Amino acid sequence: MALLRQVTKTTRVLSQCQRLAVANQQRCRTYAEMTFTFASPSDIYFKESKVKQVDVPSFSGSFGILPDHVPILAVLKPGVLTVFEENSSTKYFVSSGTVTVNADSSVQILAEEAHPIDRLDTSAVRENLAKANSDLTSAQSDSAKAEAQIAVECLEALQKAMEGSSH
């Protein structure tokens, strides 16, 4: 009788393991099913491409997007957007824009400006940041101060992104 119970219990455990393995396989299949479009006015980086994950900086906080993410609309803030493909990841600096995650696991990111971080010139960023800080301290009007402040914030985020990608 004890042997029969043991066999029955083992059969149930094996059955549960098989169901979990099938569920895990299905999850893995849907993991690669996120359709991604990422563009700026001057470039299209991804057009309905299959990616694994996208990490985005937004004003409501940085977050990662995986397939089956809850639908959401968000506003990009200056920072690093990272796209994870099958065996690699690519980092882009984005200045601003929008993020749309749809119920069908499609994602669209439209950035006002976007540039691969590995193509940016560190010394040019440093020079432009110094100029923007100078413009901020010498600005006379409120609109000139606001423009200079935006430039400083964007260039500081760009500098931070470049420093973070070199490690």
PDB file of C-alpha atoms in Angstrom:
ATOM      1  CA  MET A   1       0.000   0.000   0.000  1.00  0.00           C
ATOM      2  CA  ALA A   2       2.822   2.422   0.854  1.00  0.00           C
ATOM      3  CA  LEU A   3       4.497   1.598  -2.441  1.00  0.00           C
ATOM      4  CA  LEU A   4       1.281   2.377  -4.340  1.00  0.00           C
ATOM      5  CA  ARG A   5       0.974   5.761  -2.573  1.00  0.00           C
ATOM      6  CA  GLN A   6       4.617   6.538  -3.389  1.00  0.00           C
ATOM      7  CA  VAL A   7       4.099   5.687  -7.079  1.00  0.00           C
ATOM      8  CA  THR A   8       0.925   7.793  -7.210  1.00  0.00           C
ATOM      9  CA  LYS A   9       2.693  10.711  -5.526  1.00  0.00           C
ATOM     10  CA  THR A  10       5.679  10.412  -7.890  1.00  0.00           C
ATOM     11  CA  THR A  11       3.334  10.360 -10.896  1.00  0.00           C
ATOM     12  CA  ARG A  12       1.605  13.527  -9.675  1.00  0.00           C
ATOM     13  CA  VAL A  13       4.947  15.296  -9.124  1.00  0.00           C
ATOM     14  CA  LEU A  14       6.145  14.300 -12.595  1.00  0.00           C
ATOM     15  CA  SER A  15       2.877  15.522 -14.094  1.00  0.00           C
ATOM     16  CA  GLN A  16       3.234  18.877 -12.299  1.00  0.00           C
ATOM     17  CA  CYS A  17       6.848  19.197 -13.462  1.00  0.00           C
ATOM     18  CA  GLN A  18       5.778  18.525 -17.036  1.00  0.00           C
ATOM     19  CA  ARG A  19       3.037  21.186 -16.832  1.00  0.00           C
ATOM     20  CA  LEU A  20       5.531  23.683 -15.399  1.00  0.00           C
ATOM     21  CA  ALA A  21       8.040  22.884 -18.143  1.00  0.00           C
ATOM     22  CA  VAL A  22       5.403  23.425 -20.860  1.00  0.00           C
ATOM     23  CA  ALA A  23       4.264  26.675 -19.224  1.00  0.00           C
ATOM     24  CA  ASN A  24       7.886  27.834 -18.985  1.00  0.00           C
ATOM     25  CA  GLN A  25       8.454  27.002 -22.674  1.00  0.00           C
ATOM     26  CA  GLN A  26       5.377  28.989 -23.636  1.00  0.00           C
ATOM     27  CA  ARG A  27       6.542  31.924 -21.520  1.00  0.00           C
ATOM     28  CA  CYS A  28       9.947  31.808 -23.202  1.00  0.00           C
ATOM     29  CA  ARG A  29       8.305  31.798 -26.616  1.00  0.00           C
ATOM     30  CA  THR A  30       6.238  34.878 -25.803  1.00  0.00           C
ATOM     31  CA  TYR A  31       9.308  36.533 -24.268  1.00  0.00           C
ATOM     32  CA  ALA A  32      10.754  37.021 -27.755  1.00  0.00           C
ATOM     33  CA  GLU A  33       7.492  38.285 -29.188  1.00  0.00           C
ATOM     34  CA  MET A  34       7.777  41.987 -28.370  1.00  0.00           C
ATOM     35  CA  THR A  35       7.565  44.151 -31.487  1.00  0.00           C
ATOM     36  CA  PHE A  36       9.608  47.327 -31.103  1.00  0.00           C
ATOM     37  CA  THR A  37       9.779  50.543 -33.099  1.00  0.00           C
ATOM     38  CA  PHE A  38      12.225  53.287 -32.102  1.00  0.00           C
ATOM     39  CA  ALA A  39      12.749  56.430 -34.147  1.00  0.00           C
ATOM     40  CA  SER A  40      13.718  60.082 -34.052  1.00  0.00           C
ATOM     41  CA  PRO A  41      13.082  62.726 -36.722  1.00  0.00           C
ATOM     42  CA  SER A  42      16.442  61.937 -38.315  1.00  0.00           C
ATOM     43  CA  ASP A  43      16.766  58.141 -37.846  1.00  0.00           C
ATOM     44  CA  ILE A  44      14.795  54.924 -37.562  1.00  0.00           C
ATOM     45  CA  TYR A  45      16.709  52.618 -35.230  1.00  0.00           C
ATOM     46  CA  PHE A  46      14.191  49.765 -35.011  1.00  0.00           C
ATOM     47  CA  LYS A  47      11.117  49.203 -37.149  1.00  0.00           C
ATOM     48  CA  GLU A  48       8.782  46.477 -35.892  1.00  0.00           C
ATOM     49  CA  SER A  49      11.811  44.479 -34.719  1.00  0.00           C
ATOM     50  CA  LYS A  50      11.677  41.632 -32.225  1.00  0.00           C
ATOM     51  CA  VAL A  51      13.520  42.533 -29.013  1.00  0.00           C
ATOM     52  CA  LYS A  52      13.677  41.001 -25.549  1.00  0.00           C
ATOM     53  CA  GLN A  53      13.580  44.098 -23.348  1.00  0.00           C
ATOM     54  CA  VAL A  54      13.775  47.885 -23.448  1.00  0.00           C
ATOM     55  CA  ASP A  55      14.828  50.025 -20.463  1.00  0.00           C
ATOM     56  CA  VAL A  56      13.622  53.614 -20.675  1.00  0.00           C
ATOM     57  CA  PRO A  57      14.149  56.803 -18.662  1.00  0.00           C
ATOM     58  CA  SER A  58      10.868  58.595 -17.975  1.00  0.00           C
ATOM     59  CA  PHE A  59       9.679  61.444 -15.816  1.00  0.00           C
ATOM     60  CA  SER A  60       7.687  58.965 -13.719  1.00  0.00           C
ATOM     61  CA  GLY A  61      10.849  56.898 -13.158  1.00  0.00           C
ATOM     62  CA  SER A  62      13.018  54.589 -15.216  1.00  0.00           C
ATOM     63  CA  PHE A  63      11.435  51.253 -16.063  1.00  0.00           C
ATOM     64  CA  GLY A  64      11.970  48.120 -18.112  1.00  0.00           C
ATOM     65  CA  ILE A  65       9.553  46.882 -20.746  1.00  0.00           C
ATOM     66  CA  LEU A  66       9.140  43.163 -21.374  1.00  0.00           C
ATOM     67  CA  PRO A  67       6.558  41.340 -23.509  1.00  0.00           C
ATOM     68  CA  ASP A  68       3.101  41.403 -21.935  1.00  0.00           C
ATOM     69  CA  HIS A  69       3.908  44.662 -20.108  1.00  0.00           C
ATOM     70  CA  VAL A  70       0.835  46.519 -18.972  1.00  0.00           C
ATOM     71  CA  PRO A  71      -0.202  49.123 -21.581  1.00  0.00           C
ATOM     72  CA  ILE A  72       1.241  52.502 -20.700  1.00  0.00           C
ATOM     73  CA  LEU A  73       1.993  55.951 -22.059  1.00  0.00           C
ATOM     74  CA  ALA A  74       5.041  57.753 -20.702  1.00  0.00           C
ATOM     75  CA  VAL A  75       7.177  60.795 -21.422  1.00  0.00           C
ATOM     76  CA  LEU A  76      10.893  60.233 -21.936  1.00  0.00           C
ATOM     77  CA  LYS A  77      13.321  62.291 -19.929  1.00  0.00           C
ATOM     78  CA  PRO A  78      16.938  62.860 -20.941  1.00  0.00           C
ATOM     79  CA  GLY A  79      18.883  59.698 -20.273  1.00  0.00           C
ATOM     80  CA  VAL A  80      19.912  56.261 -21.489  1.00  0.00           C
ATOM     81  CA  LEU A  81      17.530  53.994 -23.345  1.00  0.00           C
ATOM     82  CA  THR A  82      18.825  50.401 -23.547  1.00  0.00           C
ATOM     83  CA  VAL A  83      17.561  47.880 -26.084  1.00  0.00           C
ATOM     84  CA  PHE A  84      18.203  44.187 -25.371  1.00  0.00           C
ATOM     85  CA  GLU A  85      18.221  41.905 -28.382  1.00  0.00           C
ATOM     86  CA  GLU A  86      18.909  38.168 -28.545  1.00  0.00           C
ATOM     87  CA  ASN A  87      22.638  38.278 -27.723  1.00  0.00           C
ATOM     88  CA  SER A  88      23.453  41.964 -27.311  1.00  0.00           C
ATOM     89  CA  SER A  89      22.324  45.297 -25.974  1.00  0.00           C
ATOM     90  CA  THR A  90      22.654  48.792 -27.393  1.00  0.00           C
ATOM     91  CA  LYS A  91      22.478  52.055 -25.474  1.00  0.00           C
ATOM     92  CA  TYR A  92      21.077  55.283 -26.872  1.00  0.00           C
ATOM     93  CA  PHE A  93      20.906  58.736 -25.403  1.00  0.00           C
ATOM     94  CA  VAL A  94      17.422  60.236 -25.726  1.00  0.00           C
ATOM     95  CA  SER A  95      16.589  63.852 -24.983  1.00  0.00           C
ATOM     96  CA  SER A  96      12.803  63.598 -24.760  1.00  0.00           C
ATOM     97  CA  GLY A  97       9.863  61.954 -26.475  1.00  0.00           C
ATOM     98  CA  THR A  98       7.107  59.442 -25.872  1.00  0.00           C
ATOM     99  CA  VAL A  99       6.815  55.769 -24.979  1.00  0.00           C
ATOM    100  CA  THR A 100       3.744  53.754 -25.926  1.00  0.00           C
ATOM    101  CA  VAL A 101       3.286  50.163 -24.784  1.00  0.00           C
ATOM    102  CA  ASN A 102       0.254  48.497 -26.349  1.00  0.00           C
ATOM    103  CA  ALA A 103      -1.813  45.514 -25.182  1.00  0.00           C
ATOM    104  CA  ASP A 104      -0.449  43.401 -28.077  1.00  0.00           C
ATOM    105  CA  SER A 105       3.132  43.717 -26.680  1.00  0.00           C
ATOM    106  CA  SER A 106       4.123  46.232 -29.328  1.00  0.00           C
ATOM    107  CA  VAL A 107       6.194  49.194 -28.192  1.00  0.00           C
ATOM    108  CA  GLN A 108       6.785  52.509 -29.949  1.00  0.00           C
ATOM    109  CA  ILE A 109       9.327  55.047 -28.788  1.00  0.00           C
ATOM    110  CA  LEU A 110       9.462  58.372 -30.588  1.00  0.00           C
ATOM    111  CA  ALA A 111      12.372  60.481 -29.413  1.00  0.00           C
ATOM    112  CA  GLU A 112      12.959  64.110 -30.229  1.00  0.00           C
ATOM    113  CA  GLU A 113      16.660  63.300 -30.370  1.00  0.00           C
ATOM    114  CA  ALA A 114      18.337  59.922 -30.084  1.00  0.00           C
ATOM    115  CA  HIS A 115      21.954  58.911 -30.626  1.00  0.00           C
ATOM    116  CA  PRO A 116      23.854  55.682 -29.990  1.00  0.00           C
ATOM    117  CA  ILE A 117      26.100  56.420 -27.019  1.00  0.00           C
ATOM    118  CA  ASP A 118      29.133  54.828 -28.635  1.00  0.00           C
ATOM    119  CA  ARG A 119      29.014  57.475 -31.405  1.00  0.00           C
ATOM    120  CA  LEU A 120      29.102  60.495 -29.091  1.00  0.00           C
ATOM    121  CA  ASP A 121      32.144  62.693 -28.493  1.00  0.00           C
ATOM    122  CA  THR A 122      32.949  63.111 -24.798  1.00  0.00           C
ATOM    123  CA  SER A 123      35.010  66.280 -25.263  1.00  0.00           C
ATOM    124  CA  ALA A 124      32.255  67.951 -27.311  1.00  0.00           C
ATOM    125  CA  VAL A 125      29.749  67.189 -24.562  1.00  0.00           C
ATOM    126  CA  ARG A 126      32.094  68.669 -21.950  1.00  0.00           C
ATOM    127  CA  GLU A 127      32.601  71.826 -24.034  1.00  0.00           C
ATOM    128  CA  ASN A 128      28.879  72.259 -24.686  1.00  0.00           C
ATOM    129  CA  LEU A 129      28.101  71.759 -20.997  1.00  0.00           C
ATOM    130  CA  ALA A 130      30.601  74.477 -20.037  1.00  0.00           C
ATOM    131  CA  LYS A 131      29.015  76.818 -22.600  1.00  0.00           C
ATOM    132  CA  ALA A 132      25.484  76.012 -21.387  1.00  0.00           C
ATOM    133  CA  ASN A 133      26.513  76.715 -17.767  1.00  0.00           C
ATOM    134  CA  SER A 134      28.036  80.005 -18.888  1.00  0.00           C
ATOM    135  CA  ASP A 135      24.851  80.879 -20.787  1.00  0.00           C
ATOM    136  CA  LEU A 136      22.809  80.064 -17.685  1.00  0.00           C
ATOM    137  CA  THR A 137      24.788  82.384 -15.417  1.00  0.00           C
ATOM    138  CA  SER A 138      24.740  85.231 -17.945  1.00  0.00           C
ATOM    139  CA  ALA A 139      21.093  84.854 -19.027  1.00  0.00           C
ATOM    140  CA  GLN A 140      19.097  88.055 -18.636  1.00  0.00           C
ATOM    141  CA  SER A 141      15.532  87.024 -19.441  1.00  0.00           C
ATOM    142  CA  ASP A 142      13.427  84.236 -17.950  1.00  0.00           C
ATOM    143  CA  SER A 143      13.142  82.496 -21.305  1.00  0.00           C
ATOM    144  CA  ALA A 144      16.935  82.612 -21.836  1.00  0.00           C
ATOM    145  CA  LYS A 145      17.423  81.166 -18.330  1.00  0.00           C
ATOM    146  CA  ALA A 146      14.879  78.418 -19.014  1.00  0.00           C
ATOM    147  CA  GLU A 147      16.531  77.496 -22.332  1.00  0.00           C
ATOM    148  CA  ALA A 148      19.976  77.431 -20.742  1.00  0.00           C
ATOM    149  CA  GLN A 149      18.690  75.358 -17.796  1.00  0.00           C
ATOM    150  CA  ILE A 150      17.190  72.792 -20.185  1.00  0.00           C
ATOM    151  CA  ALA A 151      20.475  72.616 -22.094  1.00  0.00           C
ATOM    152  CA  VAL A 152      22.445  72.144 -18.859  1.00  0.00           C
ATOM    153  CA  GLU A 153      20.126  69.372 -17.637  1.00  0.00           C
ATOM    154  CA  CYS A 154      20.224  67.577 -20.972  1.00  0.00           C
ATOM    155  CA  LEU A 155      24.016  67.817 -21.283  1.00  0.00           C
ATOM    156  CA  GLU A 156      24.513  66.687 -17.676  1.00  0.00           C
ATOM    157  CA  ALA A 157      22.336  63.640 -18.379  1.00  0.00           C
ATOM    158  CA  LEU A 158      24.306  63.009 -21.573  1.00  0.00           C
ATOM    159  CA  GLN A 159      27.625  63.272 -19.724  1.00  0.00           C
ATOM    160  CA  LYS A 160      26.371  60.916 -17.002  1.00  0.00           C
ATOM    161  CA  ALA A 161      25.174  58.449 -19.649  1.00  0.00           C
ATOM    162  CA  MET A 162      28.553  58.476 -21.374  1.00  0.00           C
ATOM    163  CA  GLU A 163      30.426  57.982 -18.094  1.00  0.00           C
ATOM    164  CA  GLY A 164      28.117  55.109 -17.153  1.00  0.00           C
ATOM    165  CA  SER A 165      28.616  53.324 -20.479  1.00  0.00           C
ATOM    166  CA  SER A 166      32.404  53.369 -20.290  1.00  0.00           C
ATOM    167  CA  HIS A 167      32.461  51.150 -17.163  1.00  0.00           C
TER     168      HIS A 167
END
